[in-house]
PDB file of C-alpha atoms in Angstrom:
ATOM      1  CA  UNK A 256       4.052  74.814 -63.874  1.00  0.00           C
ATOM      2  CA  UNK A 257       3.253  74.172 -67.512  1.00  0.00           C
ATOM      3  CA  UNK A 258       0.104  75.135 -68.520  1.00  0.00           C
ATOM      4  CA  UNK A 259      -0.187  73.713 -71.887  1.00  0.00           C
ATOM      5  CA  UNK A 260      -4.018  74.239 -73.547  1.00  0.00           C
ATOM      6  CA  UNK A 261      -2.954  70.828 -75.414  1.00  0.00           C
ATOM      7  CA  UNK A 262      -3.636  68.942 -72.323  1.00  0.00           C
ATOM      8  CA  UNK A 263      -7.789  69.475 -72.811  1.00  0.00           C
ATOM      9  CA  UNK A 264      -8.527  70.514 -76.104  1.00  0.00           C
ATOM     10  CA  UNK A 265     -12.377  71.510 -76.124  1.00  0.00           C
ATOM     11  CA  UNK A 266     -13.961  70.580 -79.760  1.00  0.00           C
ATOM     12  CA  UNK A 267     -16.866  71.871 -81.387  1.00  0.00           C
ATOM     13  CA  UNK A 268     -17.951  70.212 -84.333  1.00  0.00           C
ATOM     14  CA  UNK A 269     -20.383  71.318 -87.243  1.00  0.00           C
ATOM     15  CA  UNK A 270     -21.438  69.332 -90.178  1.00  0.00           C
ATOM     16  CA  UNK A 271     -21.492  71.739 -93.411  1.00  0.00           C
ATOM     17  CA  UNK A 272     -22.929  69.228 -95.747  1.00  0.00           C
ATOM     18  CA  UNK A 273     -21.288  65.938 -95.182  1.00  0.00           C
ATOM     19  CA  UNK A 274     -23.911  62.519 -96.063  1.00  0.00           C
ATOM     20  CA  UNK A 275     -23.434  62.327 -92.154  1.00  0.00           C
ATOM     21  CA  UNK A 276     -20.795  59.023 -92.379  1.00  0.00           C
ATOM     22  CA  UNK A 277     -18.044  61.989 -91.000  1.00  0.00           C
ATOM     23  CA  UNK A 278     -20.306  62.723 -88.548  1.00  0.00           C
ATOM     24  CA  UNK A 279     -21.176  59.197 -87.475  1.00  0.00           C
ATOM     25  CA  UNK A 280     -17.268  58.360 -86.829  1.00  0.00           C
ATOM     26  CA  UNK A 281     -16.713  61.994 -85.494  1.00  0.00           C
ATOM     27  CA  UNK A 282     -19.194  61.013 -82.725  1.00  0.00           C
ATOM     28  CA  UNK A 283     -17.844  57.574 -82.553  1.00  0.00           C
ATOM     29  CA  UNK A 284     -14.312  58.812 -81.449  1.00  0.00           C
ATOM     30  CA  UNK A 285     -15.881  60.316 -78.295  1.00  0.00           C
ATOM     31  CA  UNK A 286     -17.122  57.066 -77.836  1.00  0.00           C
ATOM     32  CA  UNK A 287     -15.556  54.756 -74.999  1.00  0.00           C
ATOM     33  CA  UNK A 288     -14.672  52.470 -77.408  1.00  0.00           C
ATOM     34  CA  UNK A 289     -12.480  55.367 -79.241  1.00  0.00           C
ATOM     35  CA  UNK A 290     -11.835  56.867 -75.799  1.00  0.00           C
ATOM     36  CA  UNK A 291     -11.010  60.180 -77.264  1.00  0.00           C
ATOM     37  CA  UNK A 292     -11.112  61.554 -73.775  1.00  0.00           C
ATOM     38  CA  UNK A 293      -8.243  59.925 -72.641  1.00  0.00           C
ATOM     39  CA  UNK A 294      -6.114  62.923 -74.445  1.00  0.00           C
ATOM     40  CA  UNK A 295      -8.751  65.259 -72.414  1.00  0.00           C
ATOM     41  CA  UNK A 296     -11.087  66.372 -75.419  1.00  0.00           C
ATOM     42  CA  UNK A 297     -14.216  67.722 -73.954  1.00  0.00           C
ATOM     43  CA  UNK A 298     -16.909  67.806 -76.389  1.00  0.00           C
ATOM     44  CA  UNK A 299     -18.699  71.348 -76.131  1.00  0.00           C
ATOM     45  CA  UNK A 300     -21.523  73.387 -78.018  1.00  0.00           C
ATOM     46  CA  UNK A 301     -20.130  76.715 -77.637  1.00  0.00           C
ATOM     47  CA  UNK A 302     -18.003  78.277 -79.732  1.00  0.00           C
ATOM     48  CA  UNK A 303     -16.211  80.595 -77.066  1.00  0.00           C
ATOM     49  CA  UNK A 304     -15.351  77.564 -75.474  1.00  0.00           C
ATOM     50  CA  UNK A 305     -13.899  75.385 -78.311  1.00  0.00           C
ATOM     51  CA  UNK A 306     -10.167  75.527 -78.895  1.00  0.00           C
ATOM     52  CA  UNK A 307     -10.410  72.817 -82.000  1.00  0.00           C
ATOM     53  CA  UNK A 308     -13.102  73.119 -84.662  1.00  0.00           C
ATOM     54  CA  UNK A 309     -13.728  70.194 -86.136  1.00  0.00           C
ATOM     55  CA  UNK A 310     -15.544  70.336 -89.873  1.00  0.00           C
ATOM     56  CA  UNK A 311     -17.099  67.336 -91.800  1.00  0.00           C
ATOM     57  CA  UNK A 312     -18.768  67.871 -95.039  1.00  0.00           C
ATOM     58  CA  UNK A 313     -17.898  70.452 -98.039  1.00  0.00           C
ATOM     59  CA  UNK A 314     -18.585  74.319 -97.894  1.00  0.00           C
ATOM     60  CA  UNK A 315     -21.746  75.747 -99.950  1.00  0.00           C
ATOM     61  CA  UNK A 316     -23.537  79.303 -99.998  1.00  0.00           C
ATOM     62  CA  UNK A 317     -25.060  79.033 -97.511  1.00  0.00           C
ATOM     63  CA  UNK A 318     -23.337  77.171 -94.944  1.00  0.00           C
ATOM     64  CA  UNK A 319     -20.244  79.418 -95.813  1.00  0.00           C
ATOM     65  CA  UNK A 320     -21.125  82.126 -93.399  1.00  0.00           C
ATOM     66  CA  UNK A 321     -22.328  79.803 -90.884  1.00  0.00           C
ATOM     67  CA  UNK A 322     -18.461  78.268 -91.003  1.00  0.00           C
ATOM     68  CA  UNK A 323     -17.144  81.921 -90.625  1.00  0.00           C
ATOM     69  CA  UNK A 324     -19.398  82.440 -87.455  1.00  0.00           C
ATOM     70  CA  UNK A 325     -17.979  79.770 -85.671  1.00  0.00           C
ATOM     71  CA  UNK A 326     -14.170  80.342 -86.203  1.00  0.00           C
ATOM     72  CA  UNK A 327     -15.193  83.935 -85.271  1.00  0.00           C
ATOM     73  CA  UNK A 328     -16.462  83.320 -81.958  1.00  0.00           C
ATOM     74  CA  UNK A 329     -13.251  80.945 -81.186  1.00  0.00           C
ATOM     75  CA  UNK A 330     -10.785  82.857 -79.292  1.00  0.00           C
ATOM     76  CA  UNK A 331      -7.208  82.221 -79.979  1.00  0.00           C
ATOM     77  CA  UNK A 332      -5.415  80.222 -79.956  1.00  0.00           C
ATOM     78  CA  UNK A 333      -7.452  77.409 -81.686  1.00  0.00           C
ATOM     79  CA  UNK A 334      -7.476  75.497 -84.558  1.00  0.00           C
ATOM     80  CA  UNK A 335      -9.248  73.830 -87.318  1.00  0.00           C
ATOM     81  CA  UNK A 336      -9.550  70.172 -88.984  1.00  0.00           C
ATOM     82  CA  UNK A 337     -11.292  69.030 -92.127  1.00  0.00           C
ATOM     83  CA  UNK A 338     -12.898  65.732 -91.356  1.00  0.00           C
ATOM     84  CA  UNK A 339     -13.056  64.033 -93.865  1.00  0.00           C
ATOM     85  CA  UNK A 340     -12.356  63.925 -98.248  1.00  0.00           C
ATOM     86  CA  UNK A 341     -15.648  66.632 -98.413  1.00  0.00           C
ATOM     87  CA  UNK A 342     -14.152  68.775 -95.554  1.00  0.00           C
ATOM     88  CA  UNK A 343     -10.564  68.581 -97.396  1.00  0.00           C
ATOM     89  CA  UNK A 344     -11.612  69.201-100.905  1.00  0.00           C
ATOM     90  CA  UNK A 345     -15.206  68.346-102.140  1.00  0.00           C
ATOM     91  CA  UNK A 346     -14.710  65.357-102.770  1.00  0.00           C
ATOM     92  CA  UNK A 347     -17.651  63.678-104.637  1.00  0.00           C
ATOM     93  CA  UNK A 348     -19.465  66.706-104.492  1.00  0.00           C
ATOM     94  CA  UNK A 349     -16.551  68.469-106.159  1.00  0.00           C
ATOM     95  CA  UNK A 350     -18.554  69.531-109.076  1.00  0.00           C
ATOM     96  CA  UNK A 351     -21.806  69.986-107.598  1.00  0.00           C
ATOM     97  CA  UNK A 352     -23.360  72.974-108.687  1.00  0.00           C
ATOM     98  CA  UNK A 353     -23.757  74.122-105.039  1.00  0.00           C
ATOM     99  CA  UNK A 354     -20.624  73.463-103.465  1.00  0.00           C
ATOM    100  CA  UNK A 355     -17.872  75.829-103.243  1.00  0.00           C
ATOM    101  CA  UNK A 356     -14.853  73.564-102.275  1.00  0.00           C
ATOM    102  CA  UNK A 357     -13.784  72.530 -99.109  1.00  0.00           C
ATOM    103  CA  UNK A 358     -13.368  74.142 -95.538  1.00  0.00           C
ATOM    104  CA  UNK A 359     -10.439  76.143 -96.320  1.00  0.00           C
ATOM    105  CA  UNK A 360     -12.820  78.211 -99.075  1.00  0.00           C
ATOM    106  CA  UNK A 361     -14.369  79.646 -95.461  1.00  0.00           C
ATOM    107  CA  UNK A 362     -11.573  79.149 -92.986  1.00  0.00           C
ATOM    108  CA  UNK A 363      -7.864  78.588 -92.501  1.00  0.00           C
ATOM    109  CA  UNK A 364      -7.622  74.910 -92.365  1.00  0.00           C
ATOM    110  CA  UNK A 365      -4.844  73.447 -89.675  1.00  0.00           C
ATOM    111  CA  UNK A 366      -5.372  69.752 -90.017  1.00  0.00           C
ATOM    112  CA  UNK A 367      -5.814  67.944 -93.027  1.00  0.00           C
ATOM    113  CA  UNK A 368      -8.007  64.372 -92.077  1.00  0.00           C
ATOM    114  CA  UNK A 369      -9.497  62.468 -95.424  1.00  0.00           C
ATOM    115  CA  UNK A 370     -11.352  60.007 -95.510  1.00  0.00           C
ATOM    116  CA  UNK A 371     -15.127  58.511 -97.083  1.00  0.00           C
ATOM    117  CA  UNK A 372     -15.975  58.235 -94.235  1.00  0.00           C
ATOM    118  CA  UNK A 373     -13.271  59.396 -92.111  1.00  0.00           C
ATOM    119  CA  UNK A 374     -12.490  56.764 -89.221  1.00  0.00           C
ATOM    120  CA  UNK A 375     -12.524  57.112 -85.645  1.00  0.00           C
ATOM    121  CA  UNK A 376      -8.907  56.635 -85.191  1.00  0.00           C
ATOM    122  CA  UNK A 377      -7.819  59.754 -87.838  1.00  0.00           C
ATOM    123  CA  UNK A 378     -10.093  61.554 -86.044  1.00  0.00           C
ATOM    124  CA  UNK A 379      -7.996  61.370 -82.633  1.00  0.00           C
ATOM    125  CA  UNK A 380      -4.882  61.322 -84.994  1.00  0.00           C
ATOM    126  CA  UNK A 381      -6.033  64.902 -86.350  1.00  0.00           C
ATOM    127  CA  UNK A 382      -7.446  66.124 -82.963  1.00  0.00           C
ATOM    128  CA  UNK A 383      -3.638  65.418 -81.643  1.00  0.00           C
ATOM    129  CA  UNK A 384      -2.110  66.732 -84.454  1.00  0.00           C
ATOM    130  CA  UNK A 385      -4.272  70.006 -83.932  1.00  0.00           C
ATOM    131  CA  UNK A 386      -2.712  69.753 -80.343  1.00  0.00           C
ATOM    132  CA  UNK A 387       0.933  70.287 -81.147  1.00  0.00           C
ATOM    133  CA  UNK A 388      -0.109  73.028 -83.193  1.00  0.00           C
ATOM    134  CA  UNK A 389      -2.294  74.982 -80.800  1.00  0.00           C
ATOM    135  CA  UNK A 390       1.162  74.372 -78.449  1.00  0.00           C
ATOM    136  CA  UNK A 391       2.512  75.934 -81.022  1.00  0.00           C
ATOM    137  CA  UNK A 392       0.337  78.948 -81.378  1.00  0.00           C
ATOM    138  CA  UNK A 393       0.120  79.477 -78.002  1.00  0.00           C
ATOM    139  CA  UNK A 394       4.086  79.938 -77.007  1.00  0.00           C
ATOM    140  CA  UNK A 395       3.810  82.874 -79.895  1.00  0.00           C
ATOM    141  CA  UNK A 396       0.814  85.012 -78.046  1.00  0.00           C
ATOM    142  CA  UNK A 397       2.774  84.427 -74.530  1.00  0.00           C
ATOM    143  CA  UNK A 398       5.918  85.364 -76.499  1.00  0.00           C
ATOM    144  CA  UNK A 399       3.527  88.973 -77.952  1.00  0.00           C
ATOM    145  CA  UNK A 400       3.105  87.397 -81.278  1.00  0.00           C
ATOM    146  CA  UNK A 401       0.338  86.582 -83.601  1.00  0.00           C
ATOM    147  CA  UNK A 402      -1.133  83.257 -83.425  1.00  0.00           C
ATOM    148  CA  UNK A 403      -2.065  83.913 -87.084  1.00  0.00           C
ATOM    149  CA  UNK A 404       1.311  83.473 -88.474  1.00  0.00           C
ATOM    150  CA  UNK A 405       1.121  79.894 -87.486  1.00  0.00           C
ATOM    151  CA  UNK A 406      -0.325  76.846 -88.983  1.00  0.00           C
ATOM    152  CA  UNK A 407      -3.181  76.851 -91.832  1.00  0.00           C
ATOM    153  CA  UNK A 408      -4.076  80.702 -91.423  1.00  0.00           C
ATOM    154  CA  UNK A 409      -0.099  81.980 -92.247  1.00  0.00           C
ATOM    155  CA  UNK A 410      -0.740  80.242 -95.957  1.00  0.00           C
ATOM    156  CA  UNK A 411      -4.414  81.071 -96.540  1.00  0.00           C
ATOM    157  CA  UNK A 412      -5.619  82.644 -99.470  1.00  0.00           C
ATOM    158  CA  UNK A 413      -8.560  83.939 -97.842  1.00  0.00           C
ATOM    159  CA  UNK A 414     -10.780  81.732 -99.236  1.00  0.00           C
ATOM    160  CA  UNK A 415     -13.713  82.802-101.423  1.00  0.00           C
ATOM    161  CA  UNK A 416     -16.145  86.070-100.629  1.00  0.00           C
ATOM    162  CA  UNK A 417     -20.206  86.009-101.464  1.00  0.00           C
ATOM    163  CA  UNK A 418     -22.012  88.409-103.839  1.00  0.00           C
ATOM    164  CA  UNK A 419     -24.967  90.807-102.905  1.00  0.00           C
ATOM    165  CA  UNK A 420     -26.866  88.223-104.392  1.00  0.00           C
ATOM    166  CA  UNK A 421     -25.958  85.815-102.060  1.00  0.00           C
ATOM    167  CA  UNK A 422     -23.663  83.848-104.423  1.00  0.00           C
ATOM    168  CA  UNK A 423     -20.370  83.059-105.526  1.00  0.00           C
ATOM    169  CA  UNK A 424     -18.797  84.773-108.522  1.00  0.00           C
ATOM    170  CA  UNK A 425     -18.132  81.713-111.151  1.00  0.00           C
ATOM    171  CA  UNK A 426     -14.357  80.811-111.074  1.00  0.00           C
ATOM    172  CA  UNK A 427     -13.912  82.461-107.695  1.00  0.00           C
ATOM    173  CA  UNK A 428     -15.007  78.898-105.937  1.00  0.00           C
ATOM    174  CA  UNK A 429     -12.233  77.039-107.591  1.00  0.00           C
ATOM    175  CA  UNK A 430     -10.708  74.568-104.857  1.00  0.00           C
ATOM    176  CA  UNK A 431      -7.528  72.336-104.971  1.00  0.00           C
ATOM    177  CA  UNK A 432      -7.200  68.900-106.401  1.00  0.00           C
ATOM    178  CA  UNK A 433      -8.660  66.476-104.438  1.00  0.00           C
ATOM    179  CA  UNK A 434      -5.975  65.344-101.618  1.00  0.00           C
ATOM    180  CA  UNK A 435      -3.828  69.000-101.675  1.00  0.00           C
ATOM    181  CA  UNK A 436      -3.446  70.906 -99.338  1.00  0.00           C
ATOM    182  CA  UNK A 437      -1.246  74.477 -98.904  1.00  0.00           C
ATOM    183  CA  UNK A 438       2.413  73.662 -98.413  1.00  0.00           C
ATOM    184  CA  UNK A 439       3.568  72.776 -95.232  1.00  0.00           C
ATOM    185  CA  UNK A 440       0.223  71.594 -93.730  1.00  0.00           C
ATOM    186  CA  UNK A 441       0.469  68.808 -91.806  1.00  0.00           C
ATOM    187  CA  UNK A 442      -1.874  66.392 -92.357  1.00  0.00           C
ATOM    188  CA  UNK A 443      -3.504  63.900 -89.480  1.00  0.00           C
ATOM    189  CA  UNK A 444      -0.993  61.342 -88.651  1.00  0.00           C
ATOM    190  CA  UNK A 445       2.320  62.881 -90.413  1.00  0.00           C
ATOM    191  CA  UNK A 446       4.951  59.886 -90.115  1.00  0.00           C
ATOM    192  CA  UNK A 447       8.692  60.196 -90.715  1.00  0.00           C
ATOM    193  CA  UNK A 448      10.155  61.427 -94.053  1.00  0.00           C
ATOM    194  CA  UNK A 449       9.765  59.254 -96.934  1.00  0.00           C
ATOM    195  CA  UNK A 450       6.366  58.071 -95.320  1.00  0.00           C
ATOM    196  CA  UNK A 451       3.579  58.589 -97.822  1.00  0.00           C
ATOM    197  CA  UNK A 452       1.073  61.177 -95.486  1.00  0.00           C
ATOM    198  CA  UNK A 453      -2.684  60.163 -95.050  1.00  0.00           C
ATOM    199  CA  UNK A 454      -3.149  62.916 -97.873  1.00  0.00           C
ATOM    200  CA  UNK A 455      -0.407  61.071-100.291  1.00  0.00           C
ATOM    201  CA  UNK A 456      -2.070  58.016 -99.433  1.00  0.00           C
ATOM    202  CA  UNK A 457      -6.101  59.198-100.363  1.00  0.00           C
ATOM    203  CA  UNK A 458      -4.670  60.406-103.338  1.00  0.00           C
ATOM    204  CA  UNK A 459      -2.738  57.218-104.363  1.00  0.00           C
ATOM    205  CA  UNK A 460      -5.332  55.459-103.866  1.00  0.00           C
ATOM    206  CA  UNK A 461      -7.632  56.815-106.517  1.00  0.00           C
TER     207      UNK A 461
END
């Protein structure tokens, strides 16, 4: 019998430092409108029970190691998705003089999802997306391999370290353009070659 994880993803979310418009629509996919549920996501508040981690807002001091606590307590496989433009790179908060970048500064980022403010239906489009890849992950442990060699955390730079003083080192926060992701990330929604990804399309549309 197959025993796929895929077929009820558990999410957590957390909300770095997003104006709370990610949040709104993140909630409003669970919705019965959104029906979210119909793929079998079960919202939970527990970390050890969350396969998907779902991110809005951009990454900052002191939310870093708040970030890092979460994926910690995930067991494997799981996965993670940047909700939204902040979540994905900064986005207007970019050059804030308190934010750090986006989620993959913290964590290995799976899913790709812009968006100001992301909509309801990327959301399930990512939370899908994160499926196939958490399939993915999965056959490799079964198969004795490391779930780490798949998806955003086998091309993540490690992201960016804190200082005694609580800080990050200037330079060391330095995130990707707005729109980029590592190479070979999906992003939510991929479509066929030749068609433009929702990242191509964010950034064409700027």
């Amino acid at each position: 019998m197959d025993h796929k994880m895929s077929r009820s993803p558990w999410v957590i979310h957390y909300d770095g430092s997003s104006c709370n418009g990610c949040d709104i629509e993140v909630l409003a996919s669970l919705t019965p409108l959104f029906d979210a549920e119909r793929f079998g996501v079960v919202n939970t508040g527990n970390p050890k029970h969350a396969d998907i981690f779902l991110v809005t807002g951009s990454v900052n001091a002191q939310n870093l190691p708040v970030v890092r606590q979460i994926y910690n307590q995930m067991l494997e496989p799981k996965c993670v998705v940047a909700c939204g433009i902040c979540a994905c790179s900064g986005g207007v908060f970019r050059d804030a003089y308190n934010v750090i970048g986006g989620v993959d500064r913290a964590i290995p980022v799976d899913v790709y999802a812009p968006g100001c403010a992301i909509r309801p239906e990327t959301v399930i489009d990512a939370i899908v997306e994160a499926c196939g890849i958490l399939d993915q992950k999965e056959a490799v442990m079964r198969a004795g391999g490391d779930p780490l060699t798949v998806g955003g955390a086998a091309t993540w730079d490690g992201g960016v370290e804190l200082g005694e003083d609580g800080f990050v080192a200037a330079g060391a926060g330095d995130a990707p353009a707005v729109g980029d992701a590592p190479a070979g990330t999906p992003a939510a929604g991929d479509a066929p070659a030749g068609t433009p990804s929702a990242s191509v399309a964010a950034k064409e549309a700027e």
